[in-house]
Short mmCIF file of C-alpha atoms and ligand atoms in Angstrom, two decimals:
data_model
loop_
_atom_site.label_atom_id
_atom_site.label_comp_id
_atom_site.label_asym_id
_atom_site.label_seq_id
_atom_site.Cartn_x
_atom_site.Cartn_y
_atom_site.Cartn_z
CA MET A 1 0.12 -0.03 0.05
CA PRO A 2 1.35 3.15 -0.83
CA THR A 3 1.94 4.98 2.48
CA SER A 4 4.42 6.43 4.81
CA ASN A 5 5.79 4.57 7.24
CA ILE A 6 5.28 7.82 9.45
CA ALA A 7 2.19 7.74 12.93
CA LEU A 8 0.95 11.01 13.19
CA ALA A 9 -1.03 12.27 16.02
CA VAL A 10 -2.61 14.99 17.57
CA GLN A 11 -2.64 15.40 20.47
CA ALA A 12 -4.20 18.32 23.18
CA LYS A 13 -1.48 18.12 25.46
CA LEU A 14 2.11 17.07 25.55
CA THR A 15 2.76 14.12 27.63
CA LEU A 16 6.47 13.14 27.79
CA LYS A 17 6.62 9.57 29.51
CA LYS A 18 10.23 9.06 31.02
CA ALA A 19 12.84 8.62 28.66
CA SER A 20 14.76 5.64 28.24
CA LYS A 21 17.20 3.87 26.03
CA THR A 22 14.83 2.37 23.93
CA ASN A 23 12.36 5.38 24.48
CA PRO A 24 14.33 8.41 23.65
CA LEU A 25 12.45 11.74 23.96
CA PRO A 26 10.97 13.10 21.28
CA LEU A 27 12.16 16.61 19.50
CA ILE A 28 9.88 19.20 20.45
CA VAL A 29 9.34 21.62 17.70
CA LEU A 30 8.38 24.82 17.60
CA PHE A 31 7.47 27.67 15.22
CA ALA A 32 8.85 31.41 15.48
CA THR A 33 8.58 34.46 12.90
CA ASP A 34 10.60 36.85 12.18
CA LYS A 35 9.50 39.27 14.43
CA GLY A 36 10.68 36.93 17.33
CA GLU A 37 7.40 36.00 18.63
CA ILE A 38 6.36 32.33 18.93
CA LEU A 39 4.13 30.51 18.00
CA GLY A 40 3.35 27.82 19.79
CA ASN A 41 -0.04 26.74 22.49
CA LEU A 42 1.08 28.38 25.59
CA GLU A 43 -0.25 25.46 27.08
CA HIS A 44 3.53 24.85 27.12
CA ALA A 45 4.98 27.58 28.07
CA GLU A 46 8.03 25.70 29.59
CA TYR A 47 9.57 24.88 26.10
CA ILE A 48 8.44 28.60 24.84
CA ASP A 49 10.72 29.95 27.29
CA ARG A 50 13.32 27.57 26.25
CA ALA A 51 12.75 28.34 22.63
CA GLY A 52 12.76 32.32 23.87
CA ALA A 53 16.08 31.92 25.22
CA LEU A 54 17.61 29.78 22.05
CA ILE A 55 16.34 32.59 19.78
CA LYS A 56 18.62 35.61 21.85
CA GLN A 57 21.30 32.89 22.26
CA ALA A 58 21.88 31.61 18.64
CA ASN A 59 21.04 34.61 17.09
CA PHE A 60 17.82 33.27 15.77
CA LYS A 61 16.10 35.63 12.88
CA GLY A 62 12.77 33.63 12.25
CA GLY A 63 13.73 34.05 8.66
CA LEU A 64 11.30 31.39 6.30
CA GLY A 65 12.93 27.92 7.08
CA GLU A 66 15.72 29.03 9.11
CA THR A 67 15.62 26.32 11.65
CA VAL A 68 17.98 25.69 15.03
CA THR A 69 18.06 22.67 17.28
CA ASP A 70 18.96 23.01 21.35
CA TYR A 71 21.18 19.78 21.41
CA ALA A 72 23.61 21.63 23.89
CA LEU A 73 20.73 21.84 26.47
CA HIS A 74 19.36 17.95 25.78
CA ALA A 75 19.73 16.23 28.93
CA THR A 76 18.01 12.85 29.17
CA ASP A 77 15.09 14.42 31.55
CA PHE A 78 14.87 17.58 29.10
CA PRO A 79 14.22 16.74 25.59
CA ALA A 80 15.50 18.73 22.81
CA VAL A 81 13.83 21.96 20.74
CA THR A 82 13.78 22.75 17.17
CA ILE A 83 12.37 25.71 16.20
CA ILE A 84 11.73 26.80 12.70
CA GLY A 85 11.46 29.73 11.56
CA THR A 86 7.77 30.94 9.74
CA GLY A 87 9.23 34.21 8.12
CA SER A 88 6.87 37.16 8.31
CA LEU A 89 3.36 36.11 9.74
CA ASN A 90 1.58 37.85 7.45
CA LYS A 91 3.24 36.04 4.48
CA LEU A 92 2.66 32.55 6.29
CA ALA A 93 -0.43 31.85 4.74
CA ASP A 94 1.54 31.26 1.15
CA ASN A 95 4.47 29.31 2.99
CA ILE A 96 3.26 27.32 4.70
CA ALA A 97 4.73 24.05 2.53
CA LYS A 98 8.07 25.11 2.59
CA VAL A 99 7.71 25.86 6.38
CA ALA A 100 6.53 22.62 6.48
CA LYS A 101 9.91 20.65 4.37
CA ALA A 102 12.32 22.72 6.72
CA THR A 103 10.18 20.97 9.83
CA TYR A 104 10.37 17.70 8.09
CA GLN A 105 13.82 18.08 7.33
CA ALA A 106 14.81 19.06 11.44
CA ILE A 107 13.18 16.10 12.54
CA LYS A 108 13.88 13.60 10.48
CA ASN A 109 17.01 12.22 12.00
CA ASN A 110 14.99 12.13 15.43
CA LYS A 111 12.59 9.01 16.40
CA SER A 112 10.24 11.22 17.15
CA ALA A 113 8.88 14.43 16.89
CA ALA A 114 5.79 16.27 18.94
CA ILE A 115 4.98 19.32 17.28
CA LEU A 116 3.66 22.89 18.65
CA TRP A 117 1.42 23.80 16.90
CA GLY A 118 0.15 28.28 16.81
CA ASP A 119 -2.71 29.16 17.76
CA THR A 120 -3.00 31.13 15.20
CA ILE A 121 -2.47 28.75 12.49
CA CYS A 122 -5.50 27.83 11.36
CA GLN A 123 -7.30 24.33 10.21
CA ARG A 124 -5.81 24.92 6.65
CA HIS A 125 -3.24 25.61 6.61
CA PHE A 126 -2.78 22.46 9.46
CA THR A 127 -4.12 20.28 6.31
CA GLN A 128 -2.04 21.76 4.07
CA PHE A 129 0.69 21.25 6.65
CA VAL A 130 0.67 17.78 7.35
CA ILE A 131 0.46 17.40 3.61
CA ALA A 132 3.48 19.05 2.68
CA LEU A 133 5.54 17.06 6.04
CA LEU A 134 4.44 13.74 4.69
CA ASP A 135 5.32 14.63 1.22
CA GLY A 136 8.74 15.41 2.68
CA ALA A 137 9.33 11.71 3.27
CA TYR A 138 8.34 10.79 -0.43
CA ARG A 139 11.68 8.26 -2.45
CA PHE A 140 11.60 6.49 -5.28
CA GLU A 141 14.82 4.34 -4.49
CA ARG A 142 13.18 1.36 -6.37
CA HIS A 143 15.42 0.69 -9.55
CA LYS A 144 18.30 1.70 -6.75
CA ALA A 145 20.71 -1.57 -5.93
CA LYS A 146 20.88 -0.55 -2.61
CA PRO A 147 17.85 1.91 -1.74
CA LYS A 148 18.73 4.37 1.47
CA ASP A 149 17.23 3.56 4.55
CA ALA A 150 13.99 5.27 5.40
CA ASP A 151 14.90 8.50 7.69
CA ALA A 152 14.17 7.36 11.54
CA ILE A 153 11.51 9.56 12.07
CA THR A 154 8.17 7.13 12.69
CA ASN A 155 6.15 9.17 14.90
CA ILE A 156 4.97 13.34 15.19
CA THR A 157 2.94 14.32 17.58
CA ILE A 158 1.25 17.83 16.63
CA ILE A 159 0.07 18.99 20.18
CA SER A 160 -2.55 21.43 19.44
CA ASN A 161 -5.63 22.97 20.68
CA LYS A 162 -7.36 21.21 22.86
CA ASP A 163 -11.26 22.57 22.27
CA GLU A 164 -11.02 22.02 18.62
CA GLN A 165 -9.15 18.36 19.00
CA GLN A 166 -12.13 16.45 17.00
CA ASP A 167 -11.24 19.65 14.24
CA TYR A 168 -7.65 18.10 14.00
CA ASP A 169 -8.80 14.50 14.00
CA ALA A 170 -10.83 15.11 10.90
CA ALA A 171 -8.09 17.48 9.41
CA LEU A 172 -5.34 15.38 10.10
CA ALA A 173 -7.12 12.07 8.89
CA PHE A 174 -8.39 13.81 5.50
CA ALA A 175 -4.60 15.19 5.10
CA ILE A 176 -3.37 11.59 5.74
CA ALA A 177 -5.33 9.82 2.91
CA THR A 178 -4.55 12.71 0.60
CA ASP A 179 -0.99 11.72 1.26
CA SER A 180 -1.73 8.39 0.41
CA GLY A 181 -2.77 10.17 -2.94
CA ILE A 182 -0.42 11.63 -3.31
CA VAL A 183 1.86 8.90 -3.02
CA GLN A 184 0.15 6.64 -5.17
CA ALA A 185 0.22 9.20 -8.27
CA LYS A 186 4.04 10.01 -7.64
CA ASP A 187 4.28 5.78 -7.91
CA VAL A 188 2.82 5.35 -11.09
CA ALA A 189 4.07 8.38 -12.66
CA ASN A 190 8.29 8.14 -11.80
CA GLU A 191 8.34 4.81 -13.18
CA ALA A 192 9.96 3.75 -16.28
CA PRO A 193 7.51 3.39 -19.44
CA ASN A 194 8.77 0.09 -20.30
CA ILE A 195 7.93 -1.22 -16.77
CA LEU A 196 4.63 0.64 -16.26
CA THR A 197 2.74 -0.17 -19.75
CA PRO A 198 -0.75 0.55 -20.07
CA SER A 199 -1.47 -2.61 -19.28
CA GLN A 200 0.50 -1.90 -15.88
CA LEU A 201 -1.33 1.19 -15.17
CA ALA A 202 -4.39 -0.48 -15.38
CA LYS A 203 -3.09 -3.58 -12.79
CA ALA A 204 -2.77 -0.27 -10.41
CA ALA A 205 -6.33 -0.04 -10.40
CA LYS A 206 -7.28 -3.55 -10.72
CA GLN A 207 -4.82 -3.36 -7.19
CA LEU A 208 -7.01 -0.24 -5.78
CA GLY A 209 -9.85 -2.53 -6.35
CA LYS A 210 -7.86 -5.16 -4.19
CA ASP A 211 -7.49 -2.98 -1.61
CA PHE A 212 -10.41 -1.67 -1.19
CA ALA A 213 -12.89 -4.25 -1.93
CA ASP A 214 -15.72 -2.98 0.09
CA SER A 215 -15.95 -0.04 -2.04
CA ILE A 216 -14.17 0.36 -5.41
CA ASP A 217 -15.38 -2.07 -8.84
CA VAL A 218 -12.85 -1.97 -11.13
CA THR A 219 -13.58 -3.04 -14.66
CA VAL A 220 -10.39 -2.64 -17.75
CA LEU A 221 -11.09 -2.45 -20.88
CA GLY A 222 -9.01 -4.13 -23.96
CA GLU A 223 -9.06 -2.68 -27.70
CA LYS A 224 -11.54 -5.55 -28.83
CA ASP A 225 -13.68 -3.61 -26.31
CA MET A 226 -12.95 -0.61 -27.70
CA GLU A 227 -13.83 -1.63 -30.84
CA LYS A 228 -17.15 -2.77 -30.37
CA LEU A 229 -17.58 0.71 -28.46
CA GLY A 230 -16.85 2.62 -31.56
CA MET A 231 -13.76 4.57 -29.75
CA GLY A 232 -12.52 4.89 -32.98
CA CYS A 233 -10.13 8.19 -31.54
CA PHE A 234 -8.78 6.81 -29.02
CA LEU A 235 -7.35 3.17 -30.87
CA SER A 236 -6.30 5.77 -33.63
CA VAL A 237 -3.00 6.62 -30.78
CA SER A 238 -2.59 3.48 -29.77
CA GLN A 239 -2.61 1.75 -33.24
CA GLY A 240 1.25 2.64 -33.45
CA SER A 241 2.27 0.61 -30.41
CA ASP A 242 2.92 -3.19 -29.58
CA GLN A 243 1.54 -1.72 -26.18
CA GLU A 244 -2.42 -2.71 -25.81
CA GLY A 245 -4.35 0.43 -25.31
CA LYS A 246 -6.65 -0.25 -21.82
CA LEU A 247 -9.38 1.88 -20.25
CA ALA A 248 -9.65 1.12 -16.67
CA VAL A 249 -13.20 2.07 -14.65
CA ILE A 250 -13.11 2.47 -11.34
CA GLU A 251 -16.53 2.75 -9.44
CA TYR A 252 -16.72 4.39 -5.82
CA TYR A 253 -19.49 3.83 -4.00
CA GLY A 254 -19.10 6.61 -1.42
CA LYS A 255 -22.91 6.91 -0.99
CA SER A 256 -24.85 4.67 -2.50
CA GLY A 257 -23.32 1.15 -1.12
CA LYS A 258 -21.57 -1.84 -3.07
CA GLY A 259 -24.40 -3.67 -3.61
CA LYS A 260 -24.85 -7.03 -5.88
CA LYS A 261 -26.68 -4.85 -8.59
CA ALA A 262 -25.54 -1.90 -7.26
CA LYS A 263 -25.32 1.42 -9.61
CA LEU A 264 -24.03 4.66 -9.83
CA ASP A 265 -26.11 7.85 -8.01
CA ASN A 266 -25.27 10.87 -10.05
CA PRO A 267 -21.21 10.16 -9.37
CA ILE A 268 -18.91 12.67 -10.26
CA ALA A 269 -16.81 12.01 -13.15
CA LEU A 270 -12.94 11.90 -13.06
CA VAL A 271 -10.96 10.90 -16.46
CA GLY A 272 -7.32 11.13 -17.00
CA LYS A 273 -4.74 11.18 -19.60
CA GLY A 274 -2.77 7.82 -19.64
CA LEU A 275 0.04 8.01 -22.22
CA THR A 276 3.10 5.87 -20.01
CA PHE A 277 4.95 7.82 -23.01
CA ASP A 278 4.60 9.99 -25.71
CA SER A 279 7.24 9.88 -28.96
CA GLY A 280 4.72 12.11 -30.52
CA GLY A 281 4.30 9.37 -33.11
CA ILE A 282 4.61 10.37 -36.75
CA SER A 283 4.74 13.68 -35.94
CA ILE A 284 7.46 13.07 -33.92
CA LYS A 285 9.57 14.95 -30.45
CA PRO A 286 12.44 15.97 -31.05
CA SER A 287 14.94 13.99 -29.09
CA ALA A 288 16.26 16.47 -26.36
CA GLY A 289 13.33 15.74 -23.29
CA MET A 290 11.42 13.32 -24.82
CA GLU A 291 12.29 10.77 -21.92
CA GLU A 292 9.65 13.00 -20.00
CA MET A 293 7.02 12.06 -21.51
CA LYS A 294 6.71 8.98 -19.64
CA PHE A 295 5.34 11.30 -17.13
CA ASP A 296 2.36 11.87 -20.08
CA MET A 297 0.20 9.48 -18.05
CA GLY A 298 0.43 11.98 -14.59
CA GLY A 299 -3.13 12.71 -15.16
CA ALA A 300 -4.38 9.31 -15.18
CA ALA A 301 -1.69 9.05 -12.29
CA ALA A 302 -3.38 11.45 -10.00
CA VAL A 303 -7.12 9.98 -10.68
CA LEU A 304 -5.77 7.13 -9.31
CA GLY A 305 -4.03 8.87 -6.75
CA ALA A 306 -7.53 10.84 -5.72
CA MET A 307 -9.54 7.81 -6.06
CA ARG A 308 -7.33 5.89 -3.47
CA ALA A 309 -7.57 9.16 -1.47
CA ALA A 310 -11.34 9.19 -1.23
CA ALA A 311 -11.20 5.60 -0.43
CA THR A 312 -9.04 6.24 2.00
CA ALA A 313 -11.41 9.16 3.50
CA GLY A 314 -14.45 7.17 3.31
CA LEU A 315 -15.76 10.30 1.16
CA GLU A 316 -19.49 9.74 1.19
CA LEU A 317 -20.48 10.61 -2.53
CA ASP A 318 -20.31 8.02 -6.11
CA ILE A 319 -17.08 9.10 -8.04
CA VAL A 320 -16.50 7.09 -11.55
CA ALA A 321 -13.12 7.25 -12.74
CA VAL A 322 -11.70 6.46 -16.14
CA LEU A 323 -7.66 6.35 -16.89
CA ALA A 324 -6.92 6.20 -20.43
CA CYS A 325 -3.75 4.30 -21.05
CA ALA A 326 -2.11 4.37 -24.33
CA GLU A 327 1.19 5.26 -26.03
CA ASN A 328 2.00 6.70 -28.32
CA MET A 329 4.92 5.64 -30.56
CA PRO A 330 5.55 5.74 -34.58
CA SER A 331 6.01 2.03 -36.47
CA GLY A 332 3.61 1.07 -40.11
CA SER A 333 0.48 0.20 -38.08
CA SER A 334 0.63 4.30 -36.27
CA VAL A 335 -1.90 6.83 -37.56
CA ARG A 336 -1.04 9.90 -39.77
CA PRO A 337 -0.67 13.17 -39.92
CA SER A 338 -4.48 13.61 -42.12
CA ASP A 339 -6.43 9.91 -41.22
CA ILE A 340 -10.04 10.86 -40.21
CA VAL A 341 -10.69 8.34 -37.47
CA THR A 342 -14.54 8.40 -34.96
CA ALA A 343 -15.12 9.33 -31.95
CA MET A 344 -17.61 6.86 -30.03
CA ASN A 345 -20.25 9.57 -29.92
CA GLY A 346 -20.03 9.88 -34.53
CA LEU A 347 -17.73 12.78 -34.23
CA THR A 348 -15.02 12.82 -36.94
CA VAL A 349 -11.72 13.68 -36.15
CA GLU A 350 -9.34 15.17 -38.95
CA VAL A 351 -5.84 13.90 -37.25
CA LEU A 352 -3.80 16.48 -38.41
CA ASN A 353 -0.25 16.16 -35.70
CA THR A 354 -0.49 12.47 -34.11
CA ASP A 355 1.07 13.99 -30.80
CA ALA A 356 -1.82 16.44 -30.00
CA GLU A 357 -3.66 12.47 -29.21
CA GLY A 358 -3.78 13.54 -25.44
CA ARG A 359 -7.50 14.83 -26.86
CA LEU A 360 -7.97 11.39 -29.04
CA VAL A 361 -7.99 9.51 -25.98
CA LEU A 362 -10.21 11.39 -23.38
CA CYS A 363 -12.87 12.63 -26.15
CA ASP A 364 -13.69 8.44 -26.31
CA ALA A 365 -13.17 8.32 -22.30
CA LEU A 366 -15.40 11.38 -22.28
CA CYS A 367 -18.37 10.18 -23.99
CA TYR A 368 -17.72 6.61 -22.50
CA VAL A 369 -18.42 8.42 -19.19
CA GLN A 370 -21.28 10.30 -20.50
CA GLU A 371 -23.08 7.33 -21.75
CA ASN A 372 -22.47 4.90 -19.50
CA TYR A 373 -23.47 7.84 -16.04
CA THR A 374 -25.35 10.19 -15.35
CA PRO A 375 -22.43 12.33 -13.75
CA LYS A 376 -22.84 15.30 -11.60
CA ALA A 377 -20.31 16.97 -12.96
CA ILE A 378 -17.06 15.78 -15.39
CA ILE A 379 -13.24 16.34 -14.73
CA ASP A 380 -10.53 15.25 -16.78
CA VAL A 381 -7.02 15.69 -16.00
CA ALA A 382 -3.99 15.84 -18.16
CA THR A 383 -0.65 16.59 -18.95
CA LEU A 384 -2.46 17.71 -22.54
CA THR A 385 -0.41 20.82 -24.36
CA GLY A 386 3.25 22.17 -23.70
CA ALA A 387 1.11 25.86 -24.38
CA CYS A 388 0.07 25.47 -20.92
CA VAL A 389 3.59 25.10 -19.56
CA VAL A 390 4.08 28.77 -21.57
CA ALA A 391 1.16 30.42 -20.34
CA LEU A 392 0.62 29.62 -16.09
CA GLY A 393 4.83 27.66 -15.80
CA SER A 394 4.23 25.01 -12.87
CA HIS A 395 2.83 26.84 -10.52
CA ARG A 396 -1.01 27.05 -11.42
CA SER A 397 -2.60 24.74 -13.39
CA GLY A 398 -4.88 25.26 -16.31
CA LEU A 399 -8.42 24.21 -15.40
CA TYR A 400 -11.36 25.30 -17.00
CA SER A 401 -15.12 24.55 -17.47
CA ASN A 402 -18.84 25.83 -18.59
CA ASP A 403 -20.39 25.47 -14.96
CA GLU A 404 -20.40 27.89 -12.98
CA ASP A 405 -20.38 25.84 -10.03
CA THR A 406 -17.91 23.74 -10.98
CA LEU A 407 -15.00 26.22 -11.57
CA PHE A 408 -15.30 27.46 -8.67
CA ALA A 409 -15.53 24.43 -6.19
CA LEU A 410 -12.15 23.28 -8.00
CA GLU A 411 -10.87 26.46 -7.90
CA ASN A 412 -11.51 26.88 -4.01
CA ALA A 413 -10.86 23.42 -3.31
CA GLY A 414 -7.13 24.29 -5.32
CA GLU A 415 -6.71 27.57 -2.71
CA PHE A 416 -7.99 25.33 0.15
CA ILE A 417 -5.42 22.83 -0.08
CA ASN A 418 -2.79 24.95 -2.15
CA ASP A 419 -2.84 22.86 -5.00
CA LEU A 420 -3.62 26.16 -7.66
CA ALA A 421 -5.42 26.54 -11.20
CA TRP A 422 -6.34 28.95 -12.91
CA HIS A 423 -9.12 29.71 -15.00
CA MET A 424 -8.70 29.97 -18.43
CA PRO A 425 -11.48 31.48 -21.70
CA LEU A 426 -13.32 28.60 -23.88
CA ASP A 427 -14.55 31.62 -26.18
CA ALA A 428 -15.84 30.29 -29.97
CA ALA A 429 -13.64 32.50 -31.28
CA TYR A 430 -11.01 30.27 -29.83
CA ASP A 431 -13.49 27.38 -30.66
CA GLU A 432 -14.05 27.62 -34.59
CA LEU A 433 -10.01 27.79 -35.31
CA ILE A 434 -10.33 23.90 -34.77
CA ASN A 435 -13.86 23.23 -37.06
CA SER A 436 -11.73 21.14 -40.18
CA ASN A 437 -12.93 21.54 -43.65
CA ILE A 438 -13.56 17.40 -44.26
CA ALA A 439 -13.97 16.04 -41.08
CA ASP A 440 -15.91 17.58 -37.90
CA ILE A 441 -12.98 18.71 -35.61
CA GLN A 442 -9.26 18.99 -36.29
CA ASN A 443 -6.86 17.39 -33.69
CA ILE A 444 -5.17 21.13 -34.11
CA GLY A 445 -5.70 24.42 -34.29
CA GLY A 446 -2.33 26.02 -34.85
CA PRO A 447 -0.06 28.14 -33.06
CA LYS A 448 -1.41 29.90 -30.65
CA GLY A 449 -3.86 29.60 -27.88
CA GLY A 450 -2.54 25.92 -27.51
CA SER A 451 -4.10 25.01 -24.17
CA ILE A 452 -6.90 26.51 -25.25
CA THR A 453 -8.10 25.10 -28.23
CA ALA A 454 -7.17 21.52 -27.12
CA ALA A 455 -9.08 22.35 -23.77
CA CYS A 456 -12.23 23.29 -27.02
CA PHE A 457 -11.24 20.14 -28.74
CA LEU A 458 -12.54 18.15 -25.10
CA GLN A 459 -15.42 20.26 -24.76
CA ARG A 460 -16.92 19.86 -28.28
CA PHE A 461 -17.16 15.82 -27.02
CA ILE A 462 -19.59 17.29 -23.74
CA LYS A 463 -23.10 16.94 -24.41
CA GLU A 464 -25.29 19.38 -23.71
CA GLY A 465 -25.86 20.65 -20.15
CA GLN A 466 -23.59 18.73 -19.08
CA ALA A 467 -21.09 19.96 -16.22
CA TRP A 468 -17.85 19.53 -17.14
CA ALA A 469 -14.28 21.25 -16.26
CA HIS A 470 -10.70 20.10 -18.10
CA LEU A 471 -7.44 20.75 -15.79
CA ASP A 472 -4.20 20.97 -17.59
CA ILE A 473 -1.37 20.06 -15.67
CA ALA A 474 1.68 19.77 -18.36
CA GLY A 475 3.12 22.88 -16.35
CA THR A 476 2.77 21.29 -12.74
CA ALA A 477 2.40 17.62 -13.29
CA TRP A 478 5.98 17.12 -12.79
CA ILE A 479 9.46 18.82 -11.76
CA SER A 480 11.76 18.77 -15.07
CA GLY A 481 15.25 18.32 -15.31
CA LYS A 482 18.41 16.50 -13.14
CA ASP A 483 16.10 16.08 -10.76
CA LYS A 484 13.00 14.72 -12.32
CA THR A 485 10.22 13.86 -10.46
CA SER A 486 6.27 13.37 -10.65
CA THR A 487 4.64 16.24 -8.11
CA GLY A 488 1.79 13.84 -7.44
CA ARG A 489 -0.50 17.05 -8.38
CA PRO A 490 -2.84 17.90 -8.21
CA VAL A 491 -4.59 14.94 -6.19
CA ALA A 492 -4.56 17.31 -2.92
CA LEU A 493 -7.13 19.30 -5.41
CA LEU A 494 -9.30 16.54 -6.94
CA THR A 495 -8.90 14.74 -3.10
CA GLN A 496 -10.80 18.68 -1.41
CA TYR A 497 -13.11 18.94 -4.65
CA LEU A 498 -14.32 15.52 -4.17
CA ARG A 499 -14.44 16.44 -0.39
CA SER A 500 -16.45 19.52 -1.13
CA GLN A 501 -19.19 17.73 -2.78
CA ALA A 502 -19.94 14.80 -0.55
CA LYS A 503 -22.56 14.87 1.19
N1 LIG B 1 2.16 15.81 -23.40
C1 LIG B 1 1.93 16.51 -24.62
C2 LIG B 1 2.29 18.09 -24.15
C3 LIG B 1 3.62 18.39 -23.09
C4 LIG B 1 4.08 18.71 -23.69
C5 LIG B 1 2.88 18.68 -22.02
C6 LIG B 1 5.56 19.25 -22.90
C7 LIG B 1 4.30 18.83 -21.10
C8 LIG B 1 5.20 19.28 -21.36
C9 LIG B 1 0.87 16.20 -25.89
O1 LIG B 1 0.47 15.37 -25.77
C10 LIG B 1 1.61 17.53 -26.60
O2 LIG B 1 2.43 16.81 -27.59
N2 LIG B 1 0.87 18.17 -27.34
C11 LIG B 1 1.37 19.11 -28.25
C12 LIG B 1 0.08 19.34 -28.78
C13 LIG B 1 0.44 20.22 -30.53
C14 LIG B 1 0.54 19.44 -31.36
C15 LIG B 1 -0.86 20.75 -30.87
C16 LIG B 1 2.37 20.04 -27.48
O3 LIG B 1 2.02 20.84 -26.29
O4 LIG B 1 3.42 20.41 -28.66
MN1 LIG B 2 1.78 14.43 -28.05
ZN1 LIG B 3 1.16 13.61 -24.90
#
């Protein structure tokens, strides 16, 4: 199961057992601002006094991420104290993740730590903090001959306000559930594409069904099944690859319960682009950086992760998730530029560029969920366009929607959990650019507004009145370069959105 091996708890009061060789005292963590103000819970005056003295002694400035530890005074009967700088209190809301990362670095070599949570930091920031803290423990060491040992830290206690204990417990459980989804997404996204093939990605979905046999059902369609359904757009992408394309359908019965003849009740539908490798096909990509196209299944990874998080949190709503898993390769059987293919709903598409393949697998997946369910809303998630990276960089995902409620709910979820998105347009003037003179639609809209025309393409497959949103995560799903790694985004945004929709 993809979870970290750290046990976390929230307690109203810090209670220290007597130290022994096998049970060392935890490291006590406090936060201090750049004004020297300690954000500790006032019930723990002894540590606050101690931290105050340490700030003076160590000439600690409270800058963001600055850390000082009082090892010198560490006696067997009194724990060591670490202070983490938060920088300016006014800006703390934007810097929670950085404070959490610094905290993880400060505590990782201790067996246990107790964090004195400040009164001035709210629930929302607490949730963000825990997610970022656990994220610090993430490793992808599977392919190393000698994997590094896990960090020493196995127990973290967060000392909260007594009167809000239940709220903190709920927030903690949600944060841990979200982390399990982020770990799931990262584990599949970081995997090499010769190992994580479309079939293997579908298998990861199957595994989720086994892990949550009481609430999740998984069905995997192969290429023969998709042929029967008329998913010509999807199949045009995978036809050039030796790897079979798969459509993994994950049903989560969080509201209606998984009975014998259970049917999902107005589920939220999530659809993820799962290109386990995108070479571009016949419209082949340049070699430099092509290796990063193993992350082109980041949308499917995030959807899979959000499903794990939703099931772990036991969210009370029904969800259907579809992972469109395929590989885009050049070969004698590849789709060619100018080929015309037909989607499940009968619309024809002229493939002008085989590298615009994400929209081709997604349009059939979008048809599939509308054909088989009555979704309350559909959210698709895709590493869809380089143009989105140009527009928004790596900070915010592109967010498109035809429905105000869905738009606001996703924007708010992103703000709440610090996994941000930015609203982008879908004007008819952009949509016109994908009209084909020979088929219903063409799969590219020309050099300008590439993220927008891609979104317009997807919208052509959304039925009248169907609430829908599209997240272009090309810039946010992974970090490029030597330290390339999946970010696990936007699992947190999706999970928080699902939580906001649960009743
Ligand atoms: N997976 C890519 C998008 C991408 C590119 C994500 C770079 C992150 C970084 C997608 O399949 C693609 O190739 N899109 C093309 C579309 C174009 C041919 C209209 C692109 O963005 O160049
Ligand atoms: Mn492509
Ligand atoms: Zn792609």
